[in-house]
Amino acid sequence: MRGLLILALLALLLGVGVVALIENHPGYVLIAYGQYTVETSLWVGLVLLALIALLLYAAIALLRKVFSGQRSIAGWLGQRKTRRAARLTHRGLINFIEGNWERARRQLVGGAEHSEVPLLNYLIAARASFQLDEADKMREYLGMAEQAGSDAGIAVELTQAELKLQGGQFEQAVATLERARRNAGRHPYVLKLLHKAYRALEDWDALLKLLPELRKHAVLDDAALLDLERTVHTQLLEACATAGGDSASVALHQRWQATPAALRQDKVVLRSYVGYLIHAGDVSGAAKVIQRALKQDWDGDLARLFGYVELPDAGRQLAQAEAWLADHPRDYQLLLTLGRLSCRHELWGKARDYFESSYRQRRTPEVCAELGRLLAALGEDRESAGYFREGLLLRETSLPLLPQPKRADASPAALR
């Protein structure tokens, strides 16, 4: 309270001082403009100057508010259009997922103009057009997507390639993907699509060249990459074997030497190579490969293929297979091979024993067929028919249940 009184007293003294100053020193201000003059005291001039300054400030503030209001109205209208575009895009995506292609395309295109990401709208509209089998519309929207952004080229080419792959246009897909392949490190999906296109075209040479990049950029997982490598090299071996002529075995050998060392040790690829050597008539080469491989690591499937190799010295070949039997007495495929080699050597009793031993280890359609053939040749038709019947039933494992038919010679009592 005391402080307030002091402030009031000071203000009063200041006011008295200012009034005294104005009365004793009024000053003089003269403003002349053309024929007009304005005369006033200094203090009145100062007051007028302050009023003019306040009016100017108020006018400027008013103008700023008017213009900012216009911008806010424009911004509000723009935001409204953006929100509407977002709603259309949202509905279009839902309809696309649900398979309503026509409605999805209409909504996506309608929302593209004011969308923050029109590229997405046009790309999905192109996919919807593909589903509607409207190629012209698809190309139109892909072109609009490419114009939507300077960095949209790869996305458009990938979409175009995917649609061509889905449509079975594999060569055109390859042409598109080769253009997009220029920066595979940043876009490894290009390589994945290219691998699918080459595989559909069965272009094994192109896939062979693509394998290093697929491995480098980890496009496929280890299991899928190994499966692809097996397929590629197996198909290349098959191409050499089926080329025909006397040079087939030479081409096979050269192709085998070009196969990576790790795959030459792979049992799946090795079996294929042996099978193709036998097909090409290089039985000697096939026998050497089998013997060398089985010496390193036993494989029953390779032992089975040894039964298809017809070497000139059948007795020596049989002795070799029997030497393996000492270490693998329960291998049903080796026993099957021994039966075949015994037949070739016309040792019918031994052949039957080997086949029956293989049959006891595992009943397969193959051993049943061999027993059926042998017993038919030996005149044991009934037993032969039984093995043939069993082999057919083992091969056809998905037959429907057959109701027991009534026999024609059944008695009336049995029929009742």
Short mmCIF file of N, CA and C in Angstrom, two decimals, residues 328-385:
data_model
loop_
_atom_site.label_atom_id
_atom_site.label_comp_id
_atom_site.label_asym_id
_atom_site.label_seq_id
_atom_site.Cartn_x
_atom_site.Cartn_y
_atom_site.Cartn_z
N HIS A 328 27.11 -103.18 -47.22
CA HIS A 328 25.74 -102.66 -47.25
C HIS A 328 24.75 -103.80 -47.53
N PRO A 329 24.65 -104.75 -46.61
CA PRO A 329 23.84 -105.94 -46.89
C PRO A 329 22.34 -105.67 -46.91
N ARG A 330 21.90 -104.58 -46.33
CA ARG A 330 20.46 -104.30 -46.25
C ARG A 330 20.02 -103.18 -47.20
N ASP A 331 20.87 -102.79 -48.11
CA ASP A 331 20.48 -101.73 -49.05
C ASP A 331 19.61 -102.35 -50.15
N TYR A 332 18.32 -102.00 -50.12
CA TYR A 332 17.38 -102.64 -51.05
C TYR A 332 17.68 -102.27 -52.51
N GLN A 333 18.26 -101.10 -52.75
CA GLN A 333 18.56 -100.71 -54.13
C GLN A 333 19.78 -101.47 -54.66
N LEU A 334 20.76 -101.70 -53.80
CA LEU A 334 21.91 -102.52 -54.21
C LEU A 334 21.47 -103.95 -54.48
N LEU A 335 20.58 -104.50 -53.64
CA LEU A 335 20.06 -105.86 -53.88
C LEU A 335 19.30 -105.93 -55.20
N LEU A 336 18.56 -104.87 -55.52
CA LEU A 336 17.86 -104.82 -56.80
C LEU A 336 18.85 -104.82 -57.97
N THR A 337 19.92 -104.05 -57.84
CA THR A 337 20.96 -104.02 -58.88
C THR A 337 21.61 -105.39 -59.04
N LEU A 338 21.89 -106.05 -57.92
CA LEU A 338 22.51 -107.39 -57.98
C LEU A 338 21.59 -108.38 -58.69
N GLY A 339 20.28 -108.25 -58.46
CA GLY A 339 19.34 -109.11 -59.17
C GLY A 339 19.39 -108.86 -60.66
N ARG A 340 19.47 -107.63 -61.07
CA ARG A 340 19.52 -107.30 -62.50
C ARG A 340 20.82 -107.79 -63.14
N LEU A 341 21.92 -107.58 -62.43
CA LEU A 341 23.20 -108.04 -62.98
C LEU A 341 23.25 -109.57 -63.06
N SER A 342 22.62 -110.25 -62.10
CA SER A 342 22.56 -111.72 -62.14
C SER A 342 21.74 -112.19 -63.32
N CYS A 343 20.65 -111.48 -63.62
CA CYS A 343 19.83 -111.83 -64.79
C CYS A 343 20.65 -111.67 -66.07
N ARG A 344 21.44 -110.57 -66.13
CA ARG A 344 22.26 -110.35 -67.31
C ARG A 344 23.29 -111.46 -67.48
N HIS A 345 23.74 -111.98 -66.35
CA HIS A 345 24.72 -113.06 -66.37
C HIS A 345 24.04 -114.44 -66.43
N GLU A 346 22.69 -114.43 -66.56
CA GLU A 346 21.85 -115.64 -66.66
C GLU A 346 21.97 -116.53 -65.43
N LEU A 347 22.13 -115.92 -64.28
CA LEU A 347 22.14 -116.65 -63.01
C LEU A 347 20.75 -116.47 -62.39
N TRP A 348 19.78 -117.27 -62.88
CA TRP A 348 18.37 -117.03 -62.56
C TRP A 348 18.06 -117.25 -61.08
N GLY A 349 18.61 -118.28 -60.50
CA GLY A 349 18.34 -118.56 -59.08
C GLY A 349 18.90 -117.45 -58.19
N LYS A 350 20.13 -117.03 -58.48
CA LYS A 350 20.75 -115.95 -57.70
C LYS A 350 19.96 -114.65 -57.90
N ALA A 351 19.52 -114.42 -59.14
CA ALA A 351 18.75 -113.21 -59.41
C ALA A 351 17.47 -113.20 -58.58
N ARG A 352 16.81 -114.37 -58.51
CA ARG A 352 15.57 -114.44 -57.73
C ARG A 352 15.84 -114.19 -56.25
N ASP A 353 16.92 -114.75 -55.73
CA ASP A 353 17.26 -114.54 -54.31
C ASP A 353 17.51 -113.05 -54.03
N TYR A 354 18.23 -112.40 -54.93
CA TYR A 354 18.52 -110.97 -54.71
C TYR A 354 17.24 -110.14 -54.79
N PHE A 355 16.40 -110.42 -55.77
CA PHE A 355 15.15 -109.68 -55.89
C PHE A 355 14.26 -109.87 -54.66
N GLU A 356 14.18 -111.12 -54.20
CA GLU A 356 13.35 -111.39 -53.02
C GLU A 356 13.93 -110.76 -51.77
N SER A 357 15.27 -110.68 -51.67
CA SER A 357 15.90 -110.00 -50.54
C SER A 357 15.58 -108.50 -50.58
N SER A 358 15.63 -107.93 -51.76
CA SER A 358 15.28 -106.52 -51.91
C SER A 358 13.80 -106.30 -51.55
N TYR A 359 12.95 -107.25 -51.97
CA TYR A 359 11.52 -107.15 -51.68
C TYR A 359 11.26 -107.20 -50.17
N ARG A 360 12.02 -108.03 -49.47
CA ARG A 360 11.85 -108.12 -48.01
C ARG A 360 12.32 -106.84 -47.31
N GLN A 361 13.33 -106.19 -47.86
CA GLN A 361 13.80 -104.95 -47.25
C GLN A 361 12.81 -103.80 -47.49
N ARG A 362 12.29 -103.71 -48.72
CA ARG A 362 11.31 -102.67 -49.02
C ARG A 362 10.51 -103.09 -50.25
N ARG A 363 9.20 -103.08 -50.08
CA ARG A 363 8.32 -103.44 -51.20
C ARG A 363 8.08 -102.20 -52.07
N THR A 364 8.65 -102.23 -53.24
CA THR A 364 8.50 -101.11 -54.17
C THR A 364 7.90 -101.63 -55.48
N PRO A 365 7.24 -100.77 -56.25
CA PRO A 365 6.71 -101.19 -57.56
C PRO A 365 7.81 -101.74 -58.47
N GLU A 366 9.02 -101.20 -58.34
CA GLU A 366 10.12 -101.61 -59.21
C GLU A 366 10.54 -103.05 -58.95
N VAL A 367 10.72 -103.43 -57.68
CA VAL A 367 11.15 -104.79 -57.38
C VAL A 367 10.03 -105.79 -57.67
N CYS A 368 8.78 -105.35 -57.46
CA CYS A 368 7.65 -106.23 -57.81
C CYS A 368 7.63 -106.50 -59.32
N ALA A 369 7.91 -105.45 -60.11
CA ALA A 369 7.94 -105.64 -61.57
C ALA A 369 9.06 -106.57 -61.98
N GLU A 370 10.24 -106.45 -61.35
CA GLU A 370 11.37 -107.33 -61.69
C GLU A 370 11.06 -108.78 -61.32
N LEU A 371 10.47 -108.99 -60.14
CA LEU A 371 10.10 -110.36 -59.75
C LEU A 371 9.03 -110.92 -60.67
N GLY A 372 8.07 -110.08 -61.04
CA GLY A 372 7.03 -110.54 -61.96
C GLY A 372 7.61 -110.93 -63.30
N ARG A 373 8.55 -110.14 -63.84
CA ARG A 373 9.17 -110.46 -65.13
C ARG A 373 9.96 -111.75 -65.06
N LEU A 374 10.76 -111.87 -63.98
CA LEU A 374 11.61 -113.06 -63.85
C LEU A 374 10.79 -114.33 -63.71
N LEU A 375 9.76 -114.29 -62.83
CA LEU A 375 8.94 -115.48 -62.61
C LEU A 375 8.13 -115.83 -63.85
N ALA A 376 7.71 -114.82 -64.61
CA ALA A 376 7.00 -115.11 -65.87
C ALA A 376 7.94 -115.81 -66.84
N ALA A 377 9.22 -115.38 -66.90
CA ALA A 377 10.19 -116.03 -67.78
C ALA A 377 10.48 -117.46 -67.33
N LEU A 378 10.37 -117.67 -66.01
CA LEU A 378 10.62 -119.02 -65.48
C LEU A 378 9.38 -119.90 -65.53
N GLY A 379 8.26 -119.37 -66.03
CA GLY A 379 7.05 -120.18 -66.17
C GLY A 379 6.16 -120.19 -64.95
N GLU A 380 6.44 -119.40 -63.95
CA GLU A 380 5.62 -119.38 -62.73
C GLU A 380 4.62 -118.22 -62.86
N ASP A 381 3.62 -118.47 -63.69
CA ASP A 381 2.70 -117.40 -64.07
C ASP A 381 1.87 -116.88 -62.91
N ARG A 382 1.44 -117.78 -62.03
CA ARG A 382 0.57 -117.35 -60.94
C ARG A 382 1.31 -116.41 -59.98
N GLU A 383 2.51 -116.87 -59.60
CA GLU A 383 3.31 -116.02 -58.70
C GLU A 383 3.69 -114.71 -59.40
N SER A 384 3.98 -114.80 -60.70
CA SER A 384 4.34 -113.60 -61.47
C SER A 384 3.18 -112.60 -61.46
N ALA A 385 1.96 -113.08 -61.70
CA ALA A 385 0.79 -112.21 -61.72
C ALA A 385 0.58 -111.54 -60.36
#
